[in-house]
Amino acid sequence: MKVKIKSNAFLIAVSAVILGLFAGGLLMMSIGSNPFEGFYYLFRGGLMNMERIGNTISTAITLMLVGLSVAFAFKTGLFNIGAAGQMLVGGLCATLVAHYVFIPRPFYLVVIIFCAFLGGALWGVIPGILKAKFNVHEVVATIMMNWIAYWSIYYFVPAYLKGPSLETESKSIAIEQSLRSPWLTEIFGGGYINLGIFVAVGAIFVIKYVLDKTTLGFELKAVGSNRFCAEYAGIKVNRNVVISMMIAGGLAGLAGMTYYTGYSRNIQIGVMPSMGFDGIAVALLGASNPIGVLFSALFFGMLQSGKGFMNAMTEVPPEIADTIIATIIYFTATSVLFSRFWDSVGRKKRDKAQQKIDQDESKEEVSHE
Amino acid sequence: MSHVIEMLNIRKEFPGIVANDNITLQVEKGEIHAILGENGAGKSTLMSILFGLYHADRGTIKVRGEEVHIASPNDATDLGIGMVHQHFQLVQTFTVTENIILGKEGGFVLDRKSAAKKIKALSEQYGLSVNPDSVIEDITVGMQQRVEILKMLYRDAEILIFDEPTAVLTPQEIEELMQIMRNMVKEGKSVILITHKLDEIKAVADRCTIIRRGKMVGVVDVASTSQTKMASMMVGRPVNFKVVKEDMEAGKPVLEVKDLNVLNIKKTPAVKNFSLQVRAGEIVGIAGVDGNGQSELVEAITGLRPIVSGSIYINGDDISQASIRERNESGIGHIPEDRQKRGLVMSASLSSNMVIKEYYREPFSKRGILHQDTIDKHAQDICDAFDVRSGEGIFSHAGKLSGGNQQKAIVGREMALEPDLIIAVQPTRGLDVGAIEYIHKRLVEHREKGKAVLLVSFELDEIFNLSDRIAVMNSGELVDVVETKQTNEEEVGLMMAGVRNKEAAL
C-alpha cells in the first residue's frame, strides 16, 4: 500500500519550526533578553563541539525511537500515548540484562536489544488486545499502563536493584555492560553518545521498509487509513491492531534501552520519562514518516541539549527551549492551516495554468462544432 | 403570461469550476417546471441560489416581476419560496405538528392545538393525509416527505422546489407524490422539480429547462418532446436506454441462500428466513425500498455481518462461517453500497487500491514482500480496460477521482478477480448517464461469460433493465421471485410495499 505523504508535509514542518522559533524569540524579547544572542547560544550549546554534537545525537536517539513508535501506531490509526510506560519496562528489561548477563559483546548486544524490545512490546500489546477484543480505547489503556509501569518500577528497583547509596535509583551498570562504546566516546570526545545510534537509525530504515515494501505494512496502513475498506477486503483488522501496538511498544522499549543503559546507566524511581511524550511531538513534526522522524528527532535533540548552555551563558531560562518545542507542536498540530495556505499558493499557480488549458480547449470545441 | 420566478443570466463560479454559466430560468405561475441535468450539471447550485444558500456572481432574480436580493433562506421563505430537501430536516422524536411549527412557534406559550388544526386543514386541502399527532420516527419515509411539504405550505410558500424527491420512494408513493404536485398547481402554487429521471418529467411536468455542464441547453414543452430527445439534450449525444442482452439459459446455482436470518445494527431482525438462488449466466435483481434488509443480506453473504441462522453456499460449499478473505477467494466479487466507506482507501494510491484484495498473493507479493512493479502494471491494466481517468494515473489518490471514475475502478478491480458471483449494490448511484451505461454493459458482459450477478438497487428502472429474475424484499422478507419478462413495474411496486402477488390478484 502506497500512501503518499502529503507533498507539503516538509513545508508544513519547516513553517512550524520557523514560527516556533519566532515565537520563542518574541518570548525572549518579552523578558528583556536579546533573542539573537539566545538562539546563538542555544544552537551553540547543541552543536559547538564534537562532545556537544554527541550529546545532541544521544538525546535524539531516544526521541527517534519513541517518535518512531508513535508514528508507527499513527499509521495504523492508533494513538500510542503509552511510550513512557513502554520505555520504562523496556529499560528495566535492558537493565536486568546489563546486570546479570555476561556473554561476548556481539551476543550480548543481541540479547539486550531483544529483551528491551520484548518488554516494550508486552506493554504495548496489552492495550492492543484490549482494543481488539473489548474495544477499550487505546489512549485510556496506554495511559493506565504508564502508571502500572511507573509504580511497578517504584517497588521493583529498591527491592531488587538497590544502589549502594541512593534509595531513589538503581545501582549503576558497569560501563562495559552499557551501550557506551570506547571508540564512539573517543570520536566525540566523551559525552553520552552510545551504540543506540545504530539501533535507532536501523529501526528507522527497517520500519520504513516494512511500511513501504511489505504486505504487513500494506495491511497496517489499510487498516489505519480506512478500517471499513480493510475489513471488506478481507484484512483482519483486529489482528493488525494488536500487531501494530506490539511493534510500537517494542520500539518504545528500545528507546528505554538507549536511555537507561546508554544515555544514563541507572533507572530512577518516581520519574515518568518525559521523552515518552516528547515522542508524540517528534512524530507529529515528522508527519509520521520514518525519515521525517529522523530529522525532527535530531532537531528536538539539539534544542534539548542546547538549552542548558543557553541558560548558562545568558539570562534566558531553559524553559524557553521547552516553550519553543511546545509552540512548534502547536503549529504542527494546527498544520491544517499551513496546508491550506500552501495549497492556496499552489492553486493560484495551477489555476493560471488551467485557465490557459480551458481557453485552448474551448477554442477547440468551437472549431469542432 | 406572468412569470412567478425569473432567474436571468445567472453565473456562479466555484474555485476551478463554473457551476452556472449564464443560465436563465423562467417559471410561470401555476406550472410544474422541471430542471433536468446530469449529476454535477449545476441544478442544485441554481436552486441553492434561488433559496439563498449561495449568491450568484452575476445575474438577476425576479419574484413576481420584482427584482429581489435573496441573502438567506429566511429571505426566500419571506418571498414565498419553499424547498423540500433531498435529506429531510426533521426531529425524529417530535410529532408532525411540532416539526412543522419548529421555528414558527409564535408566542411564548405553544399553541399546538390551533397549529394542528391548520395542519389538518392543509393536509386535507392538498390530499396529503398526514396525521398531525404522529411521531416522525413512526411514520414512513414517504409520509416524512409530506411533512416537509406541509412545512412549506404552513409557511405559505407559493413556489415549492423539490430536490430529487423520488429517490427514497416506492413507485406507488411516487405516483401519489405526483398527484400531490398536481393538486398544488390546481391551488395556484408553482412547482420546480429537480430531477434526472425522464419518466417523472414526462408524467408530471409542463415545461422543462435542461442544463448540461453548467450551461443552459434549452427549454422544452414536455408534452411535445420525446424522452429520447430530452435525454440526448441532457447528455449531449444520443443515449441508449435499453441494455442489449442476449437470451441465455441459466446454469447451475452459484449462490444459494437458505433460511437466512440476520440482525441489523440495533440487534433487531433485518433479514428473515430468506432463501434465494442465483445461477450461472443470470442476473438476479433485488428490488425493494432502501432499508428493507438488502444491506444486511449482502453483508451476511460477504461476511461483513454475522448470521443468526441459515446457510449460504457458493458453488455448493457452505461459506456461512468462513472468513471474509475465504469468501473472497471462494469466488465472490462485491461492489459495495458505499464506495467511499468500503470500496476504496481514499488516502491511498489507485495502484494500492487495485490490489487490496490480492496484495498477499503471488504475483503481487512473495513471502511478505510486495512486488510494486507487478502491482502497478495490474492497476494500469484495470485503468486501461475500464477507462478509469485520473490526474496522476495509477499514482493518484483514490479520493481525488470523480465518483464515476472511483466506481469504474471498483468495478474493474472486482471484475479482475474473475469471480463466479458479483454482488453489485447500487452500482450506479450518483453516476451520470454515460457511466451508468458503461457499468451496466460490464455487468451484462459478466453474465454472458456464464457468471452470476446479484444486483441490489433501489431504482426500478435499473432492476428491470438488467435482471433476468427479480426478487422483491420487504421488511427483511422475500416477497416473491418473478421472471422479469412476466411482470411489470406496477406489480413489483406493489410487492415492494409488501403486497404479495396472489393477494393483489384478488
PDB file of N, CA, C and O in Angstrom, chain A residues 158-212:
ATOM      1  N   PRO A 158      13.951  -0.605  44.169  1.00  0.00           N
ATOM      2  CA  PRO A 158      14.535  -0.687  45.527  1.00  0.00           C
ATOM      3  C   PRO A 158      14.610  -2.127  46.041  1.00  0.00           C
ATOM      4  O   PRO A 158      15.515  -2.459  46.801  1.00  0.00           O
ATOM      5  N   ALA A 159      13.686  -2.976  45.616  1.00  0.00           N
ATOM      6  CA  ALA A 159      13.674  -4.341  46.134  1.00  0.00           C
ATOM      7  C   ALA A 159      14.786  -5.198  45.546  1.00  0.00           C
ATOM      8  O   ALA A 159      15.380  -6.015  46.245  1.00  0.00           O
ATOM      9  N   TYR A 160      15.070  -5.036  44.253  1.00  0.00           N
ATOM     10  CA  TYR A 160      15.976  -5.976  43.601  1.00  0.00           C
ATOM     11  C   TYR A 160      17.238  -5.339  43.009  1.00  0.00           C
ATOM     12  O   TYR A 160      18.196  -6.026  42.720  1.00  0.00           O
ATOM     13  N   LEU A 161      17.207  -4.039  42.756  1.00  0.00           N
ATOM     14  CA  LEU A 161      18.364  -3.426  42.081  1.00  0.00           C
ATOM     15  C   LEU A 161      18.881  -2.228  42.885  1.00  0.00           C
ATOM     16  O   LEU A 161      19.387  -1.264  42.330  1.00  0.00           O
ATOM     17  N   LYS A 162      18.755  -2.289  44.193  1.00  0.00           N
ATOM     18  CA  LYS A 162      19.057  -1.128  45.024  1.00  0.00           C
ATOM     19  C   LYS A 162      20.526  -0.703  44.859  1.00  0.00           C
ATOM     20  O   LYS A 162      21.440  -1.511  44.859  1.00  0.00           O
ATOM     21  N   GLY A 163      20.696   0.594  44.691  1.00  0.00           N
ATOM     22  CA  GLY A 163      22.053   1.125  44.590  1.00  0.00           C
ATOM     23  C   GLY A 163      22.710   1.182  45.964  1.00  0.00           C
ATOM     24  O   GLY A 163      22.034   1.046  46.990  1.00  0.00           O
ATOM     25  N   PRO A 164      24.027   1.370  45.991  1.00  0.00           N
ATOM     26  CA  PRO A 164      24.739   1.352  47.264  1.00  0.00           C
ATOM     27  C   PRO A 164      24.388   2.546  48.165  1.00  0.00           C
ATOM     28  O   PRO A 164      24.310   2.416  49.368  1.00  0.00           O
ATOM     29  N   SER A 165      24.172   3.705  47.555  1.00  0.00           N
ATOM     30  CA  SER A 165      23.951   4.885  48.391  1.00  0.00           C
ATOM     31  C   SER A 165      22.521   5.420  48.292  1.00  0.00           C
ATOM     32  O   SER A 165      21.864   5.649  49.293  1.00  0.00           O
ATOM     33  N   LEU A 166      22.033   5.583  47.048  1.00  0.00           N
ATOM     34  CA  LEU A 166      20.750   6.266  46.860  1.00  0.00           C
ATOM     35  C   LEU A 166      19.579   5.296  46.852  1.00  0.00           C
ATOM     36  O   LEU A 166      19.635   4.243  46.221  1.00  0.00           O
ATOM     37  N   GLU A 167      18.515   5.669  47.550  1.00  0.00           N
ATOM     38  CA  GLU A 167      17.297   4.845  47.564  1.00  0.00           C
ATOM     39  C   GLU A 167      16.486   5.041  46.295  1.00  0.00           C
ATOM     40  O   GLU A 167      15.654   4.210  45.952  1.00  0.00           O
ATOM     41  N   THR A 168      16.697   6.185  45.617  1.00  0.00           N
ATOM     42  CA  THR A 168      15.792   6.564  44.538  1.00  0.00           C
ATOM     43  C   THR A 168      16.235   6.108  43.157  1.00  0.00           C
ATOM     44  O   THR A 168      15.587   6.406  42.172  1.00  0.00           O
ATOM     45  N   GLU A 169      17.356   5.416  43.071  1.00  0.00           N
ATOM     46  CA  GLU A 169      17.741   4.913  41.749  1.00  0.00           C
ATOM     47  C   GLU A 169      18.408   3.560  41.873  1.00  0.00           C
ATOM     48  O   GLU A 169      18.891   3.176  42.939  1.00  0.00           O
ATOM     49  N   SER A 170      18.429   2.845  40.712  1.00  0.00           N
ATOM     50  CA  SER A 170      19.040   1.525  40.714  1.00  0.00           C
ATOM     51  C   SER A 170      20.556   1.678  40.760  1.00  0.00           C
ATOM     52  O   SER A 170      21.108   2.735  40.449  1.00  0.00           O
ATOM     53  N   LYS A 171      21.243   0.590  41.141  1.00  0.00           N
ATOM     54  CA  LYS A 171      22.709   0.656  41.091  1.00  0.00           C
ATOM     55  C   LYS A 171      23.154   0.811  39.641  1.00  0.00           C
ATOM     56  O   LYS A 171      22.497   0.303  38.724  1.00  0.00           O
ATOM     57  N   SER A 172      24.232   1.530  39.458  1.00  0.00           N
ATOM     58  CA  SER A 172      24.712   1.789  38.099  1.00  0.00           C
ATOM     59  C   SER A 172      25.234   0.508  37.459  1.00  0.00           C
ATOM     60  O   SER A 172      25.811  -0.348  38.138  1.00  0.00           O
ATOM     61  N   ILE A 173      25.009   0.416  36.156  1.00  0.00           N
ATOM     62  CA  ILE A 173      25.551  -0.755  35.467  1.00  0.00           C
ATOM     63  C   ILE A 173      26.978  -0.459  35.054  1.00  0.00           C
ATOM     64  O   ILE A 173      27.356   0.704  34.829  1.00  0.00           O
ATOM     65  N   ALA A 174      27.787  -1.490  34.959  1.00  0.00           N
ATOM     66  CA  ALA A 174      29.192  -1.322  34.578  1.00  0.00           C
ATOM     67  C   ALA A 174      29.273  -0.697  33.195  1.00  0.00           C
ATOM     68  O   ALA A 174      28.445  -0.990  32.330  1.00  0.00           O
ATOM     69  N   ILE A 175      30.265   0.156  33.008  1.00  0.00           N
ATOM     70  CA  ILE A 175      30.337   0.895  31.744  1.00  0.00           C
ATOM     71  C   ILE A 175      30.496  -0.053  30.561  1.00  0.00           C
ATOM     72  O   ILE A 175      29.942   0.175  29.484  1.00  0.00           O
ATOM     73  N   GLU A 176      31.182  -1.181  30.766  1.00  0.00           N
ATOM     74  CA  GLU A 176      31.370  -2.093  29.625  1.00  0.00           C
ATOM     75  C   GLU A 176      30.116  -2.926  29.360  1.00  0.00           C
ATOM     76  O   GLU A 176      30.004  -3.570  28.331  1.00  0.00           O
ATOM     77  N   GLN A 177      29.164  -2.918  30.317  1.00  0.00           N
ATOM     78  CA  GLN A 177      27.887  -3.593  30.085  1.00  0.00           C
ATOM     79  C   GLN A 177      26.854  -2.609  29.514  1.00  0.00           C
ATOM     80  O   GLN A 177      25.745  -2.995  29.176  1.00  0.00           O
ATOM     81  N   SER A 178      27.186  -1.326  29.430  1.00  0.00           N
ATOM     82  CA  SER A 178      26.250  -0.340  28.891  1.00  0.00           C
ATOM     83  C   SER A 178      26.397  -0.281  27.372  1.00  0.00           C
ATOM     84  O   SER A 178      27.209  -1.002  26.787  1.00  0.00           O
ATOM     85  N   LEU A 179      25.612   0.581  26.753  1.00  0.00           N
ATOM     86  CA  LEU A 179      25.707   0.732  25.287  1.00  0.00           C
ATOM     87  C   LEU A 179      26.823   1.687  24.893  1.00  0.00           C
ATOM     88  O   LEU A 179      27.065   1.902  23.711  1.00  0.00           O
ATOM     89  N   ARG A 180      27.450   2.303  25.883  1.00  0.00           N
ATOM     90  CA  ARG A 180      28.581   3.177  25.546  1.00  0.00           C
ATOM     91  C   ARG A 180      29.661   2.334  24.861  1.00  0.00           C
ATOM     92  O   ARG A 180      29.831   1.160  25.164  1.00  0.00           O
ATOM     93  N   SER A 181      30.368   2.997  23.973  1.00  0.00           N
ATOM     94  CA  SER A 181      31.384   2.269  23.240  1.00  0.00           C
ATOM     95  C   SER A 181      32.648   3.130  23.207  1.00  0.00           C
ATOM     96  O   SER A 181      32.562   4.308  22.853  1.00  0.00           O
ATOM     97  N   PRO A 182      33.788   2.553  23.583  1.00  0.00           N
ATOM     98  CA  PRO A 182      35.017   3.371  23.693  1.00  0.00           C
ATOM     99  C   PRO A 182      35.319   4.151  22.424  1.00  0.00           C
ATOM    100  O   PRO A 182      35.632   5.340  22.474  1.00  0.00           O
ATOM    101  N   TRP A 183      35.195   3.497  21.260  1.00  0.00           N
ATOM    102  CA  TRP A 183      35.594   4.197  20.028  1.00  0.00           C
ATOM    103  C   TRP A 183      34.640   5.345  19.717  1.00  0.00           C
ATOM    104  O   TRP A 183      35.055   6.405  19.262  1.00  0.00           O
ATOM    105  N   LEU A 184      33.358   5.154  20.016  1.00  0.00           N
ATOM    106  CA  LEU A 184      32.400   6.247  19.794  1.00  0.00           C
ATOM    107  C   LEU A 184      32.700   7.393  20.747  1.00  0.00           C
ATOM    108  O   LEU A 184      32.741   8.565  20.354  1.00  0.00           O
ATOM    109  N   THR A 185      32.926   7.040  22.005  1.00  0.00           N
ATOM    110  CA  THR A 185      33.230   8.043  23.008  1.00  0.00           C
ATOM    111  C   THR A 185      34.469   8.840  22.602  1.00  0.00           C
ATOM    112  O   THR A 185      34.537  10.053  22.766  1.00  0.00           O
ATOM    113  N   GLU A 186      35.428   8.126  22.004  1.00  0.00           N
ATOM    114  CA  GLU A 186      36.670   8.784  21.592  1.00  0.00           C
ATOM    115  C   GLU A 186      36.424   9.768  20.451  1.00  0.00           C
ATOM    116  O   GLU A 186      36.859  10.915  20.493  1.00  0.00           O
ATOM    117  N   ILE A 187      35.676   9.298  19.465  1.00  0.00           N
ATOM    118  CA  ILE A 187      35.394  10.177  18.320  1.00  0.00           C
ATOM    119  C   ILE A 187      34.747  11.469  18.791  1.00  0.00           C
ATOM    120  O   ILE A 187      35.115  12.557  18.362  1.00  0.00           O
ATOM    121  N   PHE A 188      33.765  11.332  19.689  1.00  0.00           N
ATOM    122  CA  PHE A 188      33.017  12.512  20.114  1.00  0.00           C
ATOM    123  C   PHE A 188      33.611  13.165  21.356  1.00  0.00           C
ATOM    124  O   PHE A 188      33.012  14.062  21.922  1.00  0.00           O
ATOM    125  N   GLY A 189      34.749  12.671  21.785  1.00  0.00           N
ATOM    126  CA  GLY A 189      35.422  13.315  22.911  1.00  0.00           C
ATOM    127  C   GLY A 189      34.609  13.283  24.186  1.00  0.00           C
ATOM    128  O   GLY A 189      34.440  14.292  24.859  1.00  0.00           O
ATOM    129  N   GLY A 190      34.065  12.125  24.489  1.00  0.00           N
ATOM    130  CA  GLY A 190      33.293  11.977  25.732  1.00  0.00           C
ATOM    131  C   GLY A 190      31.807  12.133  25.501  1.00  0.00           C
ATOM    132  O   GLY A 190      31.318  11.960  24.381  1.00  0.00           O
ATOM    133  N   GLY A 191      31.075  12.483  26.540  1.00  0.00           N
ATOM    134  CA  GLY A 191      29.633  12.689  26.416  1.00  0.00           C
ATOM    135  C   GLY A 191      28.847  11.396  26.489  1.00  0.00           C
ATOM    136  O   GLY A 191      29.370  10.344  26.887  1.00  0.00           O
ATOM    137  N   TYR A 192      27.581  11.506  26.092  1.00  0.00           N
ATOM    138  CA  TYR A 192      26.649  10.390  26.301  1.00  0.00           C
ATOM    139  C   TYR A 192      26.473   9.505  25.072  1.00  0.00           C
ATOM    140  O   TYR A 192      25.659   8.600  25.069  1.00  0.00           O
ATOM    141  N   ILE A 193      27.172   9.815  24.017  1.00  0.00           N
ATOM    142  CA  ILE A 193      26.962   9.088  22.763  1.00  0.00           C
ATOM    143  C   ILE A 193      27.136   7.577  22.989  1.00  0.00           C
ATOM    144  O   ILE A 193      28.004   7.153  23.735  1.00  0.00           O
ATOM    145  N   ASN A 194      26.266   6.783  22.353  1.00  0.00           N
ATOM    146  CA  ASN A 194      26.329   5.332  22.561  1.00  0.00           C
ATOM    147  C   ASN A 194      25.841   4.588  21.332  1.00  0.00           C
ATOM    148  O   ASN A 194      25.380   5.191  20.353  1.00  0.00           O
ATOM    149  N   LEU A 195      25.942   3.274  21.409  1.00  0.00           N
ATOM    150  CA  LEU A 195      25.612   2.437  20.247  1.00  0.00           C
ATOM    151  C   LEU A 195      24.129   2.512  19.856  1.00  0.00           C
ATOM    152  O   LEU A 195      23.739   2.047  18.793  1.00  0.00           O
ATOM    153  N   GLY A 196      23.321   3.109  20.726  1.00  0.00           N
ATOM    154  CA  GLY A 196      21.908   3.265  20.406  1.00  0.00           C
ATOM    155  C   GLY A 196      21.688   3.955  19.068  1.00  0.00           C
ATOM    156  O   GLY A 196      20.667   3.735  18.405  1.00  0.00           O
ATOM    157  N   ILE A 197      22.645   4.774  18.648  1.00  0.00           N
ATOM    158  CA  ILE A 197      22.509   5.463  17.358  1.00  0.00           C
ATOM    159  C   ILE A 197      22.282   4.467  16.224  1.00  0.00           C
ATOM    160  O   ILE A 197      21.456   4.690  15.336  1.00  0.00           O
ATOM    161  N   PHE A 198      22.971   3.326  16.286  1.00  0.00           N
ATOM    162  CA  PHE A 198      22.799   2.340  15.208  1.00  0.00           C
ATOM    163  C   PHE A 198      21.452   1.628  15.333  1.00  0.00           C
ATOM    164  O   PHE A 198      20.828   1.286  14.337  1.00  0.00           O
ATOM    165  N   VAL A 199      21.055   1.421  16.595  1.00  0.00           N
ATOM    166  CA  VAL A 199      19.733   0.809  16.802  1.00  0.00           C
ATOM    167  C   VAL A 199      18.650   1.722  16.238  1.00  0.00           C
ATOM    168  O   VAL A 199      17.751   1.288  15.509  1.00  0.00           O
ATOM    169  N   ALA A 200      18.755   3.019  16.568  1.00  0.00           N
ATOM    170  CA  ALA A 200      17.716   3.961  16.155  1.00  0.00           C
ATOM    171  C   ALA A 200      17.660   4.109  14.637  1.00  0.00           C
ATOM    172  O   ALA A 200      16.594   4.003  14.023  1.00  0.00           O
ATOM    173  N   VAL A 201      18.832   4.342  14.031  1.00  0.00           N
ATOM    174  CA  VAL A 201      18.847   4.537  12.577  1.00  0.00           C
ATOM    175  C   VAL A 201      18.431   3.243  11.877  1.00  0.00           C
ATOM    176  O   VAL A 201      17.661   3.255  10.907  1.00  0.00           O
ATOM    177  N   GLY A 202      18.900   2.116  12.416  1.00  0.00           N
ATOM    178  CA  GLY A 202      18.493   0.831  11.859  1.00  0.00           C
ATOM    179  C   GLY A 202      16.978   0.671  11.918  1.00  0.00           C
ATOM    180  O   GLY A 202      16.344   0.279  10.938  1.00  0.00           O
ATOM    181  N   ALA A 203      16.407   1.015  13.084  1.00  0.00           N
ATOM    182  CA  ALA A 203      14.958   0.869  13.255  1.00  0.00           C
ATOM    183  C   ALA A 203      14.210   1.755  12.264  1.00  0.00           C
ATOM    184  O   ALA A 203      13.200   1.346  11.684  1.00  0.00           O
ATOM    185  N   ILE A 204      14.732   2.974  12.055  1.00  0.00           N
ATOM    186  CA  ILE A 204      14.092   3.884  11.096  1.00  0.00           C
ATOM    187  C   ILE A 204      13.968   3.199   9.736  1.00  0.00           C
ATOM    188  O   ILE A 204      12.903   3.175   9.112  1.00  0.00           O
ATOM    189  N   PHE A 205      15.069   2.594   9.292  1.00  0.00           N
ATOM    190  CA  PHE A 205      15.043   2.031   7.946  1.00  0.00           C
ATOM    191  C   PHE A 205      14.260   0.719   7.892  1.00  0.00           C
ATOM    192  O   PHE A 205      13.588   0.448   6.899  1.00  0.00           O
ATOM    193  N   VAL A 206      14.337  -0.058   8.964  1.00  0.00           N
ATOM    194  CA  VAL A 206      13.535  -1.292   8.988  1.00  0.00           C
ATOM    195  C   VAL A 206      12.048  -0.943   8.932  1.00  0.00           C
ATOM    196  O   VAL A 206      11.283  -1.504   8.139  1.00  0.00           O
ATOM    197  N   ILE A 207      11.631   0.033   9.743  1.00  0.00           N
ATOM    198  CA  ILE A 207      10.214   0.404   9.773  1.00  0.00           C
ATOM    199  C   ILE A 207       9.786   0.999   8.433  1.00  0.00           C
ATOM    200  O   ILE A 207       8.705   0.713   7.913  1.00  0.00           O
ATOM    201  N   LYS A 208      10.672   1.796   7.851  1.00  0.00           N
ATOM    202  CA  LYS A 208      10.347   2.362   6.545  1.00  0.00           C
ATOM    203  C   LYS A 208      10.138   1.244   5.519  1.00  0.00           C
ATOM    204  O   LYS A 208       9.193   1.269   4.737  1.00  0.00           O
ATOM    205  N   TYR A 209      11.029   0.253   5.583  1.00  0.00           N
ATOM    206  CA  TYR A 209      10.920  -0.864   4.657  1.00  0.00           C
ATOM    207  C   TYR A 209       9.607  -1.635   4.893  1.00  0.00           C
ATOM    208  O   TYR A 209       8.877  -1.946   3.949  1.00  0.00           O
ATOM    209  N   VAL A 210       9.335  -1.896   6.165  1.00  0.00           N
ATOM    210  CA  VAL A 210       8.115  -2.641   6.492  1.00  0.00           C
ATOM    211  C   VAL A 210       6.878  -1.905   5.978  1.00  0.00           C
ATOM    212  O   VAL A 210       5.993  -2.493   5.358  1.00  0.00           O
ATOM    213  N   LEU A 211       6.842  -0.601   6.215  1.00  0.00           N
ATOM    214  CA  LEU A 211       5.668   0.164   5.807  1.00  0.00           C
ATOM    215  C   LEU A 211       5.531   0.253   4.292  1.00  0.00           C
ATOM    216  O   LEU A 211       4.440   0.196   3.748  1.00  0.00           O
ATOM    217  N   ASP A 212       6.650   0.413   3.600  1.00  0.00           N
ATOM    218  CA  ASP A 212       6.582   0.671   2.159  1.00  0.00           C
ATOM    219  C   ASP A 212       6.571  -0.589   1.307  1.00  0.00           C
ATOM    220  O   ASP A 212       5.993  -0.594   0.225  1.00  0.00           O
TER     221      ASP A 212
END
